[in-house]
Coordinates of C-alpha atoms in Angstrom, one line a residue:
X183 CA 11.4 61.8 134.5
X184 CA 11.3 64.0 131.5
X185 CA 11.1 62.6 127.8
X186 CA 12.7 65.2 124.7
X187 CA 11.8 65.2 121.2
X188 CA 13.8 67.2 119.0
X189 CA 12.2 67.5 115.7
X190 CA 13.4 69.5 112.6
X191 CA 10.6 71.9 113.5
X192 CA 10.1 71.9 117.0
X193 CA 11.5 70.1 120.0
X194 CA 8.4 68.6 122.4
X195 CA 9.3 67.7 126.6
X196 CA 7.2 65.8 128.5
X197 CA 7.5 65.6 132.1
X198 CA 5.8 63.5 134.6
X199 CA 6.6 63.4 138.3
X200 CA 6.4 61.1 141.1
X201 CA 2.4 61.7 141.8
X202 CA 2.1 61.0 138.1
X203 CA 1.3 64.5 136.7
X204 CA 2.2 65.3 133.3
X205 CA 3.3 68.4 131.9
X206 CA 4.2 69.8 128.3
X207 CA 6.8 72.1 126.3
X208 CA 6.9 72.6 122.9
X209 CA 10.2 74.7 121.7
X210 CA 11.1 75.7 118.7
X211 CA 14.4 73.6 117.8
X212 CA 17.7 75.0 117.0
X213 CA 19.2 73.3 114.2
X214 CA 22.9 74.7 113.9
X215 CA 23.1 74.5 117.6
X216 CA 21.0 71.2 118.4
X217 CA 21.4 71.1 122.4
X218 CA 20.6 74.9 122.8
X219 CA 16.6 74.1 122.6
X220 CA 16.8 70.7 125.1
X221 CA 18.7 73.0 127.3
X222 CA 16.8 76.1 127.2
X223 CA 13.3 73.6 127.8
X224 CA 15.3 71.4 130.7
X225 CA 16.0 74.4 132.6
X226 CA 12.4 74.7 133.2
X227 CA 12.0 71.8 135.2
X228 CA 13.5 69.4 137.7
X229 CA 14.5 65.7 137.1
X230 CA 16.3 63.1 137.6
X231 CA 15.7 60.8 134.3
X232 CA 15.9 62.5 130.6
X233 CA 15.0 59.8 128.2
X234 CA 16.0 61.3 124.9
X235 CA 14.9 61.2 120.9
X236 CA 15.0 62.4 117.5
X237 CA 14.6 62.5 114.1
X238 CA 18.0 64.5 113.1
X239 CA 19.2 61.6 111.2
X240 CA 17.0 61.4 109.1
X241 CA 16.4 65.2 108.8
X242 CA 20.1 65.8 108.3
X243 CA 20.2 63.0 105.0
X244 CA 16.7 65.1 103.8
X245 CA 18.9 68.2 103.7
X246 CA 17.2 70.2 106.7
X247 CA 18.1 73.8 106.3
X248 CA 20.7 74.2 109.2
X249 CA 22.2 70.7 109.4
X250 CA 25.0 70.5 107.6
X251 CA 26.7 66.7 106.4
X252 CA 30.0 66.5 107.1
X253 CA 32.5 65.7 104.3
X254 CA 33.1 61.9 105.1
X255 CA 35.0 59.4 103.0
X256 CA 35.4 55.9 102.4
X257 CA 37.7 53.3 102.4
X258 CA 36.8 50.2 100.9
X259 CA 38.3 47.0 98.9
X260 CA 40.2 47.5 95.2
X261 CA 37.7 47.3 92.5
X262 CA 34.6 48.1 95.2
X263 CA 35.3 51.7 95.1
X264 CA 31.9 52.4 93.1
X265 CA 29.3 49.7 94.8
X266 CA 27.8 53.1 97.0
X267 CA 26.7 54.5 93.6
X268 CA 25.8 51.5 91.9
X269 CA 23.6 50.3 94.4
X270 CA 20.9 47.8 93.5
X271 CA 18.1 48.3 90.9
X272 CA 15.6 48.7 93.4
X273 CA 12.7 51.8 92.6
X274 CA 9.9 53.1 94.3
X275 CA 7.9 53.6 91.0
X276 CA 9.0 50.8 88.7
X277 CA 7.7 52.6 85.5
X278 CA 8.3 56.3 86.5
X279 CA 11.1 57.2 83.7
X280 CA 12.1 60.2 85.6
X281 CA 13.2 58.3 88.9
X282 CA 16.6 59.8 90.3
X283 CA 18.2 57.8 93.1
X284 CA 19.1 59.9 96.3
X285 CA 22.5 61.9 95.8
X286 CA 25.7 60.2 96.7
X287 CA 26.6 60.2 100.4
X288 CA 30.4 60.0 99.1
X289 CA 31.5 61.5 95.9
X290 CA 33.4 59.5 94.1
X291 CA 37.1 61.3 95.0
X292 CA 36.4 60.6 98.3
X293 CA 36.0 57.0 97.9
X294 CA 39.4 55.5 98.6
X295 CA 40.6 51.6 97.5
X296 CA 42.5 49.9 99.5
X297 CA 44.9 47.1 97.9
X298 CA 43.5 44.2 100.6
X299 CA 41.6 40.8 100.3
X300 CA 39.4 38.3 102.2
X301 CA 36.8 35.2 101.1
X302 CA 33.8 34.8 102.3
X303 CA 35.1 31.4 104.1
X304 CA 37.4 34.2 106.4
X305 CA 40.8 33.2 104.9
X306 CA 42.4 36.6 104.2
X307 CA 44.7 36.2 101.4
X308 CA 46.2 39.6 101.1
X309 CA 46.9 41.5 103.9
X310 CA 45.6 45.5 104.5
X311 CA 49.4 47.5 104.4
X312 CA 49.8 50.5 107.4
X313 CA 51.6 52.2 105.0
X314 CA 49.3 52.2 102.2
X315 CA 46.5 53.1 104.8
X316 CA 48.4 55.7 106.2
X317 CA 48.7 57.6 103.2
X318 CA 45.3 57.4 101.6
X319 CA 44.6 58.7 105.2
X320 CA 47.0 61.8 104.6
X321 CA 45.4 62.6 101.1
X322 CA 41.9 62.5 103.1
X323 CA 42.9 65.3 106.0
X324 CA 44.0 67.4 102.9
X325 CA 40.6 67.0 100.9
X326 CA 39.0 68.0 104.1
X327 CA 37.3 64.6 105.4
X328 CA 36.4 64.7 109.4
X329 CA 34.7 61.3 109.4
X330 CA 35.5 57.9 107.5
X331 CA 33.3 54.6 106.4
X332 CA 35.6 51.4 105.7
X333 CA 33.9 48.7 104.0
X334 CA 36.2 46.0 103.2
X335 CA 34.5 42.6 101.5
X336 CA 33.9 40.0 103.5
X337 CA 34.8 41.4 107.0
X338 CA 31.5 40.0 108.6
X339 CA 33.5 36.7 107.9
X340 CA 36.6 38.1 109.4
X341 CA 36.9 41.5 110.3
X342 CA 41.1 41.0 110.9
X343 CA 42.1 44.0 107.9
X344 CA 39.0 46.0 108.7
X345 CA 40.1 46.3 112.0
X346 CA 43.8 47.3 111.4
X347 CA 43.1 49.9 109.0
X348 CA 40.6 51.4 111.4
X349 CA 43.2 51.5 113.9
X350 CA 45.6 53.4 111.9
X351 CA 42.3 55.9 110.3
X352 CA 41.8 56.7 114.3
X353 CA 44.5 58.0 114.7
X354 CA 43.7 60.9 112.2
X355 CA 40.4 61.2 112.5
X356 CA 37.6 61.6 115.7
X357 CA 35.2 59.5 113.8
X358 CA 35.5 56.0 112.0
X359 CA 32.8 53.4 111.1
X360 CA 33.5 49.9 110.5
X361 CA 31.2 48.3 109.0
X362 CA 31.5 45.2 110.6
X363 CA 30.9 46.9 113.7
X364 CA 27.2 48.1 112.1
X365 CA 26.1 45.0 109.9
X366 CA 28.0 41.9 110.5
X367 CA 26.6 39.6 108.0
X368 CA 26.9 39.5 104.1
X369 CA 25.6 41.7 101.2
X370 CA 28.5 44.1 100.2
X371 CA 26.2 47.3 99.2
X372 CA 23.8 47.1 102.1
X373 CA 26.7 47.0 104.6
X374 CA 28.8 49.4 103.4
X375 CA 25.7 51.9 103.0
X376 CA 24.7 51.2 106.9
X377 CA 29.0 52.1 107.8
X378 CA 28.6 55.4 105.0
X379 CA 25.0 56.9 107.2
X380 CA 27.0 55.8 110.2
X381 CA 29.9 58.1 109.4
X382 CA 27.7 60.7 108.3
X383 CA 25.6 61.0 111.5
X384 CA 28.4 60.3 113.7
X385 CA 30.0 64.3 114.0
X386 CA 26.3 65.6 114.2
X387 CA 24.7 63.4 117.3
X388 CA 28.1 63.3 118.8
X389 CA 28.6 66.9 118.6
X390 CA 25.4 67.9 120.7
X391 CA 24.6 64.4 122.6
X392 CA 28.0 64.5 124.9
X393 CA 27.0 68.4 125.3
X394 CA 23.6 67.4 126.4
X395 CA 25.3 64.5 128.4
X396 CA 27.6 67.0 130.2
X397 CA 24.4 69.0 130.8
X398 CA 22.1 66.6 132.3
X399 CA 24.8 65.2 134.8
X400 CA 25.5 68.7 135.8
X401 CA 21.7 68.7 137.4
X402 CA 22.8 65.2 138.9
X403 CA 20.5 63.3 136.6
X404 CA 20.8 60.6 133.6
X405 CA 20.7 60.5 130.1
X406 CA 19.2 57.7 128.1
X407 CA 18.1 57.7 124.2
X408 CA 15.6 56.0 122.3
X409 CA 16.8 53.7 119.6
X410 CA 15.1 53.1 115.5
X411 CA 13.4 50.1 117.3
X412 CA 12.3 51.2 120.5
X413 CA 14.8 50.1 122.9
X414 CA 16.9 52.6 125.0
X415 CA 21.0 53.2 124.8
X416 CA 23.6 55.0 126.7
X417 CA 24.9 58.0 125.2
X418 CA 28.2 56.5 125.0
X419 CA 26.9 53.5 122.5
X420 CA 24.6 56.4 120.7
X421 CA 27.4 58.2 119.5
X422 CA 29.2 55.1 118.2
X423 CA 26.6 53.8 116.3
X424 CA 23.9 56.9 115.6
X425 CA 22.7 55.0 113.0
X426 CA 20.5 53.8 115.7
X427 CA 19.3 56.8 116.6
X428 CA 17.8 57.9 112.9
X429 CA 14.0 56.9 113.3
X430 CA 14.2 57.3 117.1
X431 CA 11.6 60.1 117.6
X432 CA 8.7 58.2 115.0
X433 CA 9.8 54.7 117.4
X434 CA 9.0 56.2 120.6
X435 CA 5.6 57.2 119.2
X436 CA 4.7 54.1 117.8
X437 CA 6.1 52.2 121.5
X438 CA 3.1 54.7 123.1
X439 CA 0.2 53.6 120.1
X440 CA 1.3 50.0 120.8
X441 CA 0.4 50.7 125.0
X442 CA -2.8 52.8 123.6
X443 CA -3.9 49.6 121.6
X444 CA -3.3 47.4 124.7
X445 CA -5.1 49.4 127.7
X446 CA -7.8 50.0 125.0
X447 CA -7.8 46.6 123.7
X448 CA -7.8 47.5 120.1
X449 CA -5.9 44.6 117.9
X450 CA -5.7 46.4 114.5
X451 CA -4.0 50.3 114.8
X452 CA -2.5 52.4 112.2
X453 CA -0.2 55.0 114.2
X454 CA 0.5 58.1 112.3
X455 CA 3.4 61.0 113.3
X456 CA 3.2 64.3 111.2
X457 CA 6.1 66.7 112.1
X458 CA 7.5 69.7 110.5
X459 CA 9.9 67.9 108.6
X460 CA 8.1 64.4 107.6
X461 CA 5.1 62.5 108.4
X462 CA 5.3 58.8 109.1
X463 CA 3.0 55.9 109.5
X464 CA 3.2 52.4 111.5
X465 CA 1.2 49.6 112.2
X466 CA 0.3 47.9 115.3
X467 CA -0.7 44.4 115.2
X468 CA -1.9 42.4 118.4
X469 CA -0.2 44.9 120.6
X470 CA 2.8 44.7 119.0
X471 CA 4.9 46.9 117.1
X472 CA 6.3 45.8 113.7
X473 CA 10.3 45.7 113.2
X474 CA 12.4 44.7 110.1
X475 CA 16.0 44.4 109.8
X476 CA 16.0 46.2 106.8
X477 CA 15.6 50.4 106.0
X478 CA 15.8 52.8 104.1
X479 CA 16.6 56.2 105.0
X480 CA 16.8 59.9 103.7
X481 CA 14.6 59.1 100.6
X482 CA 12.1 61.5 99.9
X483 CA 9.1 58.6 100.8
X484 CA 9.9 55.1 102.0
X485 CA 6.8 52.4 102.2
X486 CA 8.3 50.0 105.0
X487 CA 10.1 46.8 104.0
X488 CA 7.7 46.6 101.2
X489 CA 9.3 49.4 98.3
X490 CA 12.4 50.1 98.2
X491 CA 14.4 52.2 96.0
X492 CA 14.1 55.7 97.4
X493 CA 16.6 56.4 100.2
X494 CA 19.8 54.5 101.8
X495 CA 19.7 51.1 102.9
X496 CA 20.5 50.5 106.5
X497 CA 20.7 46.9 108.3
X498 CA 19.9 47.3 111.8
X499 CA 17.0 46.8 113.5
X500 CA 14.1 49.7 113.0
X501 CA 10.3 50.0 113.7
X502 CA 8.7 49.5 110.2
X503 CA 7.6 53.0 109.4
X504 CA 6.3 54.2 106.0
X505 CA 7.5 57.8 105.8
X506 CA 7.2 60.8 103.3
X507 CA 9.2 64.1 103.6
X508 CA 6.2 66.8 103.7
X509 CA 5.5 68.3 107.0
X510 CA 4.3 71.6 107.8
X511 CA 7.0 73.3 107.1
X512 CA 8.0 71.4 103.7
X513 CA 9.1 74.0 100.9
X514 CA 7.1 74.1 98.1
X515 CA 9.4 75.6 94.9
X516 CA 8.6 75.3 91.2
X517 CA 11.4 73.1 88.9
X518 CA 13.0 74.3 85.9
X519 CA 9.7 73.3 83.7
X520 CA 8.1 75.5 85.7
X521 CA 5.8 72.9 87.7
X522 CA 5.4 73.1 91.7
X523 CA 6.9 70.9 93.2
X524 CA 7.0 69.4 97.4
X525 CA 9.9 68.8 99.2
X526 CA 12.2 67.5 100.5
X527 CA 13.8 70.6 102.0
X528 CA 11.5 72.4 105.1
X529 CA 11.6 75.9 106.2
X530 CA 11.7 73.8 110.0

């Protein structure tokens, strides 16, 4: 069995083998070409498991030199069209009069409305039109959109017109997240957000996991990655929900601190992860790891479940990690006024 990490900075392999010898390989990663440093370190050994995990999500929606986010739009309700850039008032630093929220995911001429209505008891009372879908659709593919959110109100309740329009939106495009597929319950902003980082993150894991999939089962072995809250997928379900995948990396560390704490019998454990990119911290309480249903991501620091305010909200189950966006290789530039400042872009 071998375990991958790819980092922003580096890409780690562990290997251990049936007499339970270990042995490591740190690589460089490869950014625009993701799968070319997995490769290059898989070819130097032989296995029959690869358990897989990363932090490209999250380095993607930092604004890692090399990962570019794909131009995605979204279709949502009439009158909703604005609810990604409203957001909630949530803030990191409630009296910090300088506080800018994280950039827009979907600017605003990407942000389609769709003339279709249900309640929150399920009853839809207007129907989502083909044709009207159709051609929103059309005027996307012209502005350049590969990958779509649709977020229509209420469709945790019943998910009827969410579903038909994302029939007809697959049809034009490879990737389309419905966000009743992501976060089936209630809370308009929240679930369209978790459908937006979906979309986003769908043409970059896709792009080099189903290479590295091809890849593995070439040497006659299998592919398995980590999730955000320490559980393992198939790459098939990875790459149509990534948003699983975003704090995979930090989640497989805090899984091995939470063994640590129980072969050494220690109740009360702080893990902490410092990358290239980020460094992260967890807790580990009577053995066991600490999830919440509720994250933020891509925010240049993020304190748990406890602050929000700083990145994009995503409801799906993560290990609670506090995280900041200086690693080694964070940039340090000086701002207009002439002050240094750190981060968020690394050199990794």
């Amino acid at each position: 069995m071998i375990a991958v990490d790819i980092g922003g900075t580096f890409t780690d392999f562990v290997a251990l083998d049936e007499r339970g010898d270990i042995k490591a390989l740190k690589l460089l990663s490869t950014p625009r070409k993701l799968e070319k440093a997995v490769i290059e370190g898989l070819e130097k050994f032989s296995f029959r498991e690869v358990i897989h995990a990363s932090t490209i999500g999250t380095n993607a929606l930092l604004g890692q030199v090399g990962l570019e986010v794909p131009r995605v739009a979204l279709f949502t309700t009439r009158g909703f069209r604005d609810i990604v850039e409203i957001g909630r008032q949530n803030r990191p630093r409630l009296y910090d009069l300088y506080f800018e929220k994280p950039r827009i995911l979907v600017p605003r001429e990407l942000r389609f409305e769709v003339d279709e209505r249900t309640l929150h008891t399920g009853e839809v009372v207007k129907r989502v039109s083909l044709e009207e879908v159709e051609k929103l659709a059309e005027r996307a593919v012209s502005m350049g959109v590969v990958s779509v959110a649709v977020s229509f109100l209420h469709s945790y309740a019943n998910p009827e017109n969410e579903v038909i329009a994302g029939d007809v939106l697959k049809k034009k495009f490879k990737y389309v997240a419905l966000s009743h597929e992501t976060a089936w319950e209630p809370r308009e902003y929240e679930r369209t957000s978790t459908a937006v980082v979906n979309a986003v993150l769908m043409p970059i894991v896709s792009n080099y996991l189903e290479k590295l999939e091809k890849y593995v089962e070439s040497r006659n072995a299998s592919i398995y990655t980590m999730t955000s809250s320490g559980g393992l997928i198939t790459v098939e379900e990875a790459v149509k929900r990534p948003v699983q995948l975003v704090e995979s990396g930090p989640a497989g560390g805090v899984v091995a601190v939470a063994e640590l704490a129980r072969l050494l019998g220690l109740r009360r454990v702080i893990s902490l992860d410092m990358g290239g990119t980020t460094a992260k911290a967890a807790t580990v309480v009577d053995y066991e790891i600490q999830l919440t249903t509720e994250y933020e991501v891509g925010g240049e620091v993020h304190y748990g479940r406890v602050v929000k305010g700083s990145g994009y909200p995503v409801k799906y189950p993560f290990v609670d990690i506090s995280e900041v966006s200086a690693g080694g290789g964070t940039i340090i530039w000086r701002d207009e006024a002439g002050a240094l400042r750190v981060g968020p872009i690394s050199a990794g």
